[in-house]
């Protein structure tokens, strides 16, 4: 393995040209989805979870298998990661067994520490800070449905969470407008170039893409959802967006809370394409990460 592995931890850490290349490759892999190239033949990916997952786990497993590789899945509790062994030792030992490792762990700092000590690529499968694999799939979906995301308006509703934060990171790289309608007390202390508002109708006005996420992220069960009610995506809110606007949600969805069934049953909803694109985007991410081992992108 290269002494400088290509980690996929946070979008701003990765050269913009490489991110654009990964997206283009993801589209190509989707076009050829019935004849996936065996570029990861013989390679293995470790996947470690400290939270539940349907899409991330399944799509990474299928991605590795379709490209000729295989996976080893563990929960963080199955390992010595949570205190019984140093993070450095865990990272160095994993690096001797597998060719890449994907972590879904709450602490982004722990993920970064693993990456610092690993000699294999480390991939962020969701931390409390960010969800870059999800946003690569989202950008791929937008390109499929609406063409280039450059100059488009994305309106976010609800909790300003790890997914919203990653869209904000992407807005600077891909040059699109992000307006986030969030309850005042949840507004980020520093919003950079993105607009934060408490006016959901104003955020939706003229938007190309309407996005939301669960109001209660994993580990926040019992949270009061009353403050989010004005930010629900429903037909009235969708009507304020641009004609032809699409609705996106990374899933899992709490139907009737952050979005209504009426919206989900319209052709504006692209949630299943978005979920499918996790598979294609992650194949391209894996190929990019593992290119340093001699994998040739096709
Ligand atoms: N969107 C997403 O990451 O889904 P899972 O939690 O099911 O992996």
Short mmCIF file of C-alpha atoms and ligand atoms in Angstrom, two decimals:
data_model
loop_
_atom_site.label_atom_id
_atom_site.label_comp_id
_atom_site.label_asym_id
_atom_site.label_seq_id
_atom_site.Cartn_x
_atom_site.Cartn_y
_atom_site.Cartn_z
CA UNK A 1 0.00 0.00 0.00
CA UNK A 2 1.12 3.53 -0.72
CA UNK A 3 2.54 5.46 2.25
CA UNK A 4 0.02 8.22 1.44
CA UNK A 5 -3.30 6.41 1.21
CA UNK A 6 -6.21 8.21 -0.38
CA UNK A 7 -8.69 8.68 2.45
CA UNK A 8 -12.29 9.73 1.84
CA UNK A 9 -13.12 11.55 5.07
CA UNK A 10 -14.53 14.95 4.15
CA UNK A 11 -15.18 16.56 0.75
CA UNK A 12 -13.00 19.67 1.27
CA UNK A 13 -9.96 17.42 1.92
CA UNK A 14 -10.14 15.95 -1.59
CA UNK A 15 -8.98 17.81 -4.72
CA UNK A 16 -12.01 19.14 -6.61
CA UNK A 17 -10.80 17.57 -9.87
CA UNK A 18 -10.65 14.17 -8.15
CA UNK A 19 -14.21 14.61 -6.83
CA UNK A 20 -15.42 15.49 -10.34
CA UNK A 21 -13.56 12.46 -11.71
CA UNK A 22 -15.22 10.20 -9.09
CA UNK A 23 -18.67 11.50 -10.10
CA UNK A 24 -18.00 10.99 -13.81
CA UNK A 25 -16.76 7.47 -13.06
CA UNK A 26 -19.88 6.77 -10.99
CA UNK A 27 -22.09 7.69 -13.96
CA UNK A 28 -19.99 5.42 -16.20
CA UNK A 29 -20.25 2.52 -13.73
CA UNK A 30 -24.02 2.95 -13.57
CA UNK A 31 -24.27 2.86 -17.38
CA UNK A 32 -22.30 -0.42 -17.28
CA UNK A 33 -23.98 -1.79 -14.17
CA UNK A 34 -24.68 -5.19 -15.70
CA UNK A 35 -21.01 -5.66 -16.64
CA UNK A 36 -19.11 -4.25 -13.66
CA UNK A 37 -15.35 -4.19 -14.23
CA UNK A 38 -13.47 -6.51 -11.86
CA UNK A 39 -11.06 -3.78 -10.84
CA UNK A 40 -11.09 -4.69 -7.13
CA UNK A 41 -10.48 -8.40 -7.70
CA UNK A 42 -8.89 -9.98 -4.62
CA UNK A 43 -9.14 -6.80 -2.52
CA UNK A 44 -10.93 -6.60 0.80
CA UNK A 45 -12.82 -3.84 2.62
CA UNK A 46 -13.38 -3.81 6.38
CA UNK A 47 -16.60 -2.11 7.47
CA UNK A 48 -17.07 -1.05 11.08
CA UNK A 49 -20.38 0.28 12.43
CA UNK A 50 -21.28 1.84 15.76
CA UNK A 51 -24.77 2.74 14.42
CA UNK A 52 -27.46 1.04 12.39
CA UNK A 53 -27.36 1.13 8.59
CA UNK A 54 -29.35 -0.24 5.67
CA UNK A 55 -28.07 1.70 2.65
CA UNK A 56 -24.43 2.24 3.61
CA UNK A 57 -23.84 -1.36 4.61
CA UNK A 58 -25.71 -2.97 1.70
CA UNK A 59 -24.36 -0.64 -0.98
CA UNK A 60 -20.73 -0.98 0.13
CA UNK A 61 -21.06 -4.77 0.33
CA UNK A 62 -22.63 -5.02 -3.11
CA UNK A 63 -20.18 -2.50 -4.56
CA UNK A 64 -17.15 -4.48 -3.40
CA UNK A 65 -18.60 -7.78 -4.58
CA UNK A 66 -19.62 -6.46 -8.00
CA UNK A 67 -16.10 -5.08 -8.53
CA UNK A 68 -14.54 -8.44 -7.59
CA UNK A 69 -13.60 -7.73 -3.97
CA UNK A 70 -15.03 -8.81 -0.65
CA UNK A 71 -15.97 -7.34 2.73
CA UNK A 72 -15.62 -8.00 6.44
CA UNK A 73 -18.29 -6.35 8.60
CA UNK A 74 -18.04 -5.75 12.35
CA UNK A 75 -19.74 -3.57 14.90
CA UNK A 76 -17.50 -1.29 16.92
CA UNK A 77 -18.52 -3.30 20.01
CA UNK A 78 -17.16 -6.49 18.42
CA UNK A 79 -13.72 -4.89 18.26
CA UNK A 80 -11.27 -3.46 20.79
CA UNK A 81 -11.83 -0.01 19.30
CA UNK A 82 -13.91 1.38 22.14
CA UNK A 83 -11.21 1.74 24.74
CA UNK A 84 -9.60 -1.68 25.11
CA UNK A 85 -6.91 -0.94 22.48
CA UNK A 86 -5.44 2.27 21.21
CA UNK A 87 -6.83 3.73 18.00
CA UNK A 88 -3.29 3.69 16.62
CA UNK A 89 -2.96 -0.07 17.18
CA UNK A 90 -6.37 -0.75 15.68
CA UNK A 91 -5.53 1.30 12.58
CA UNK A 92 -2.11 -0.29 12.13
CA UNK A 93 -3.36 -3.86 12.57
CA UNK A 94 -6.33 -3.38 10.22
CA UNK A 95 -3.87 -2.02 7.66
CA UNK A 96 -2.09 -5.40 7.69
CA UNK A 97 -5.27 -7.38 6.96
CA UNK A 98 -7.43 -5.44 4.52
CA UNK A 99 -6.95 -3.05 1.61
CA UNK A 100 -9.39 -0.34 2.76
CA UNK A 101 -11.64 0.33 5.74
CA UNK A 102 -14.97 2.10 6.01
CA UNK A 103 -16.16 3.38 9.38
CA UNK A 104 -19.59 4.53 10.53
CA UNK A 105 -18.64 5.97 13.87
CA UNK A 106 -20.03 8.93 15.78
CA UNK A 107 -16.74 10.70 16.45
CA UNK A 108 -15.19 12.39 13.42
CA UNK A 109 -12.07 13.00 15.52
CA UNK A 110 -11.70 9.24 16.07
CA UNK A 111 -12.14 8.65 12.33
CA UNK A 112 -9.44 11.22 11.57
CA UNK A 113 -7.13 9.57 14.11
CA UNK A 114 -7.68 6.16 12.53
CA UNK A 115 -6.83 7.67 9.14
CA UNK A 116 -3.67 9.31 10.53
CA UNK A 117 -2.34 5.92 11.64
CA UNK A 118 -3.64 3.74 8.79
CA UNK A 119 -1.58 2.86 5.76
CA UNK A 120 -4.74 1.92 3.83
CA UNK A 121 -7.53 4.21 2.62
CA UNK A 122 -10.12 5.06 5.28
CA UNK A 123 -13.65 6.00 4.19
CA UNK A 124 -16.21 8.01 6.17
CA UNK A 125 -19.49 6.07 6.20
CA UNK A 126 -21.09 8.79 8.40
CA UNK A 127 -19.86 10.61 11.46
CA UNK A 128 -21.57 13.22 13.59
CA UNK A 129 -19.73 15.78 11.44
CA UNK A 130 -20.33 14.68 7.84
CA UNK A 131 -21.63 12.12 5.34
CA UNK A 132 -19.58 12.58 2.16
CA UNK A 133 -20.54 9.26 0.49
CA UNK A 134 -24.20 10.28 0.71
CA UNK A 135 -23.59 13.65 -0.88
CA UNK A 136 -21.62 12.14 -3.77
CA UNK A 137 -24.70 9.98 -4.49
CA UNK A 138 -26.93 13.05 -4.14
CA UNK A 139 -24.85 15.07 -6.60
CA UNK A 140 -24.91 12.15 -9.03
CA UNK A 141 -28.72 12.05 -8.74
CA UNK A 142 -29.03 15.80 -9.34
CA UNK A 143 -26.83 15.54 -12.44
CA UNK A 144 -29.02 12.71 -13.75
CA UNK A 145 -32.29 14.55 -13.15
CA UNK A 146 -31.41 18.22 -13.72
CA UNK A 147 -27.96 18.35 -15.34
CA UNK A 148 -25.07 20.30 -13.81
CA UNK A 149 -25.64 21.41 -10.22
CA UNK A 150 -23.64 24.59 -10.82
CA UNK A 151 -25.84 27.65 -10.21
CA UNK A 152 -28.79 25.61 -8.95
CA UNK A 153 -30.61 26.45 -5.72
CA UNK A 154 -30.82 23.72 -3.08
CA UNK A 155 -33.18 24.38 -0.16
CA UNK A 156 -32.68 22.37 3.03
CA UNK A 157 -35.36 22.02 5.73
CA UNK A 158 -35.20 20.94 9.36
CA UNK A 159 -32.24 19.91 11.46
CA UNK A 160 -28.86 21.37 10.43
CA UNK A 161 -27.08 18.04 10.78
CA UNK A 162 -24.13 16.14 9.30
CA UNK A 163 -25.89 15.77 5.93
CA UNK A 164 -26.72 19.50 5.72
CA UNK A 165 -23.15 20.34 6.70
CA UNK A 166 -21.80 18.16 3.89
CA UNK A 167 -24.13 19.78 1.34
CA UNK A 168 -22.76 23.13 2.55
CA UNK A 169 -19.21 21.85 1.93
CA UNK A 170 -20.26 20.67 -1.54
CA UNK A 171 -21.84 24.04 -2.38
CA UNK A 172 -18.41 25.67 -2.34
CA UNK A 173 -16.82 22.96 -4.48
CA UNK A 174 -19.62 22.66 -7.08
CA UNK A 175 -20.70 26.32 -6.94
CA UNK A 176 -24.39 26.04 -6.15
CA UNK A 177 -26.63 28.03 -3.79
CA UNK A 178 -27.70 26.44 -0.51
CA UNK A 179 -30.43 27.97 1.65
CA UNK A 180 -31.11 26.17 4.93
CA UNK A 181 -34.42 26.73 6.75
CA UNK A 182 -33.79 25.59 10.31
CA UNK A 183 -35.19 26.44 13.76
CA UNK A 184 -33.33 29.45 15.14
CA UNK A 185 -31.79 27.67 18.09
CA UNK A 186 -30.33 25.01 15.76
CA UNK A 187 -28.76 27.44 13.29
CA UNK A 188 -24.99 26.85 12.96
CA UNK A 189 -22.80 29.35 14.79
CA UNK A 190 -20.86 29.94 11.58
CA UNK A 191 -22.69 29.44 8.29
CA UNK A 192 -19.97 30.63 5.89
CA UNK A 193 -21.42 31.44 2.48
CA UNK A 194 -24.71 29.59 2.91
CA UNK A 195 -27.92 31.34 3.82
CA UNK A 196 -29.72 30.34 7.04
CA UNK A 197 -33.34 31.36 7.56
CA UNK A 198 -36.31 30.53 9.74
CA UNK A 199 -38.66 31.32 6.81
CA UNK A 200 -39.40 27.96 5.13
CA UNK A 201 -41.48 29.50 2.33
CA UNK A 202 -38.71 31.94 1.41
CA UNK A 203 -36.17 29.10 1.37
CA UNK A 204 -38.34 27.01 -0.97
CA UNK A 205 -39.09 29.88 -3.36
CA UNK A 206 -37.60 29.11 -6.78
CA UNK A 207 -35.56 26.15 -5.50
CA UNK A 208 -34.44 23.46 -7.96
CA UNK A 209 -33.96 20.87 -5.23
CA UNK A 210 -35.86 20.49 -1.95
CA UNK A 211 -34.01 18.38 0.66
CA UNK A 212 -34.73 17.29 4.17
CA UNK A 213 -33.65 14.62 6.64
CA UNK A 214 -35.03 13.03 9.76
CA UNK A 215 -35.65 15.45 12.62
CA UNK A 216 -34.35 12.86 15.08
CA UNK A 217 -30.94 11.52 14.11
CA UNK A 218 -29.64 8.23 15.47
CA UNK A 219 -28.73 8.64 19.14
CA UNK A 220 -31.14 11.59 19.60
CA UNK A 221 -34.27 9.52 20.30
CA UNK A 222 -36.77 11.30 22.58
CA UNK A 223 -36.01 14.72 21.06
CA UNK A 224 -38.90 17.24 20.97
CA UNK A 225 -39.98 17.61 17.32
CA UNK A 226 -42.47 20.49 17.83
CA UNK A 227 -39.97 23.12 16.72
CA UNK A 228 -39.51 21.36 13.37
CA UNK A 229 -43.21 21.37 12.36
CA UNK A 230 -42.95 24.63 10.31
CA UNK A 231 -40.18 22.98 8.26
CA UNK A 232 -42.13 19.94 7.08
CA UNK A 233 -41.89 19.30 3.32
CA UNK A 234 -45.51 19.06 2.14
CA UNK A 235 -47.34 19.91 -1.10
CA UNK A 236 -47.70 23.59 -0.10
CA UNK A 237 -43.95 23.92 0.37
CA UNK A 238 -43.17 21.99 -2.83
CA UNK A 239 -45.51 24.34 -4.75
CA UNK A 240 -43.19 27.24 -3.92
CA UNK A 241 -40.23 25.57 -5.61
CA UNK A 242 -39.36 25.91 -9.30
CA UNK A 243 -41.59 23.90 -11.68
CA UNK A 244 -39.83 20.56 -12.21
CA UNK A 245 -38.06 20.77 -8.84
CA UNK A 246 -37.06 17.45 -7.28
CA UNK A 247 -37.39 16.21 -3.70
CA UNK A 248 -34.45 14.39 -2.07
CA UNK A 249 -33.97 12.60 1.25
CA UNK A 250 -31.02 10.38 2.17
CA UNK A 251 -33.36 8.00 4.11
CA UNK A 252 -34.48 6.50 6.43
CA UNK A 253 -37.65 8.62 6.29
CA UNK A 254 -40.13 9.31 9.08
CA UNK A 255 -43.20 9.64 6.86
CA UNK A 256 -45.60 12.32 8.07
CA UNK A 257 -42.88 14.11 10.05
CA UNK A 258 -40.17 15.78 7.93
CA UNK A 259 -42.02 14.93 4.66
CA UNK A 260 -45.54 13.87 3.83
CA UNK A 261 -46.66 10.85 1.84
CA UNK A 262 -48.23 13.21 -0.71
CA UNK A 263 -44.80 14.54 -1.65
CA UNK A 264 -43.20 11.09 -1.64
CA UNK A 265 -45.83 9.75 -4.02
CA UNK A 266 -45.21 12.38 -6.71
CA UNK A 267 -42.75 12.15 -9.59
CA UNK A 268 -40.78 14.97 -7.91
CA UNK A 269 -39.50 12.46 -5.37
CA UNK A 270 -36.23 10.85 -6.48
CA UNK A 271 -35.45 9.07 -3.21
CA UNK A 272 -35.03 5.58 -4.66
CA UNK A 273 -32.70 6.73 -7.43
CA UNK A 274 -30.78 8.59 -4.73
CA UNK A 275 -30.53 5.41 -2.65
CA UNK A 276 -29.48 3.35 -5.70
CA UNK A 277 -26.79 5.87 -6.52
CA UNK A 278 -25.07 5.14 -3.21
CA UNK A 279 -24.00 1.89 -4.90
CA UNK A 280 -22.58 3.48 -8.04
CA UNK A 281 -21.00 6.46 -6.27
CA UNK A 282 -19.30 4.20 -3.73
CA UNK A 283 -17.90 1.95 -6.43
CA UNK A 284 -16.22 5.02 -7.86
CA UNK A 285 -15.06 6.15 -4.40
CA UNK A 286 -13.59 2.70 -3.71
CA UNK A 287 -11.84 2.67 -7.08
CA UNK A 288 -10.39 6.15 -6.43
CA UNK A 289 -9.23 5.20 -2.94
CA UNK A 290 -7.65 1.95 -4.13
CA UNK A 291 -6.06 3.34 -7.29
CA UNK A 292 -2.85 3.68 -5.29
CA UNK A 293 -2.62 -0.11 -5.03
CA UNK A 294 -2.40 -0.43 -8.80
CA UNK A 295 -6.12 -0.59 -9.57
CA UNK A 296 -6.74 0.81 -13.03
CA UNK A 297 -9.89 2.86 -13.43
CA UNK A 298 -11.91 1.79 -16.46
N1 LIG B 1 -28.56 7.38 4.18
C1 LIG B 1 -27.91 6.45 4.89
O1 LIG B 1 -26.75 6.59 5.24
O2 LIG B 1 -28.66 5.32 5.12
P1 LIG B 1 -28.29 4.18 6.19
O3 LIG B 1 -28.32 4.81 7.56
O4 LIG B 1 -29.36 3.14 6.01
O5 LIG B 1 -26.91 3.65 5.87
#
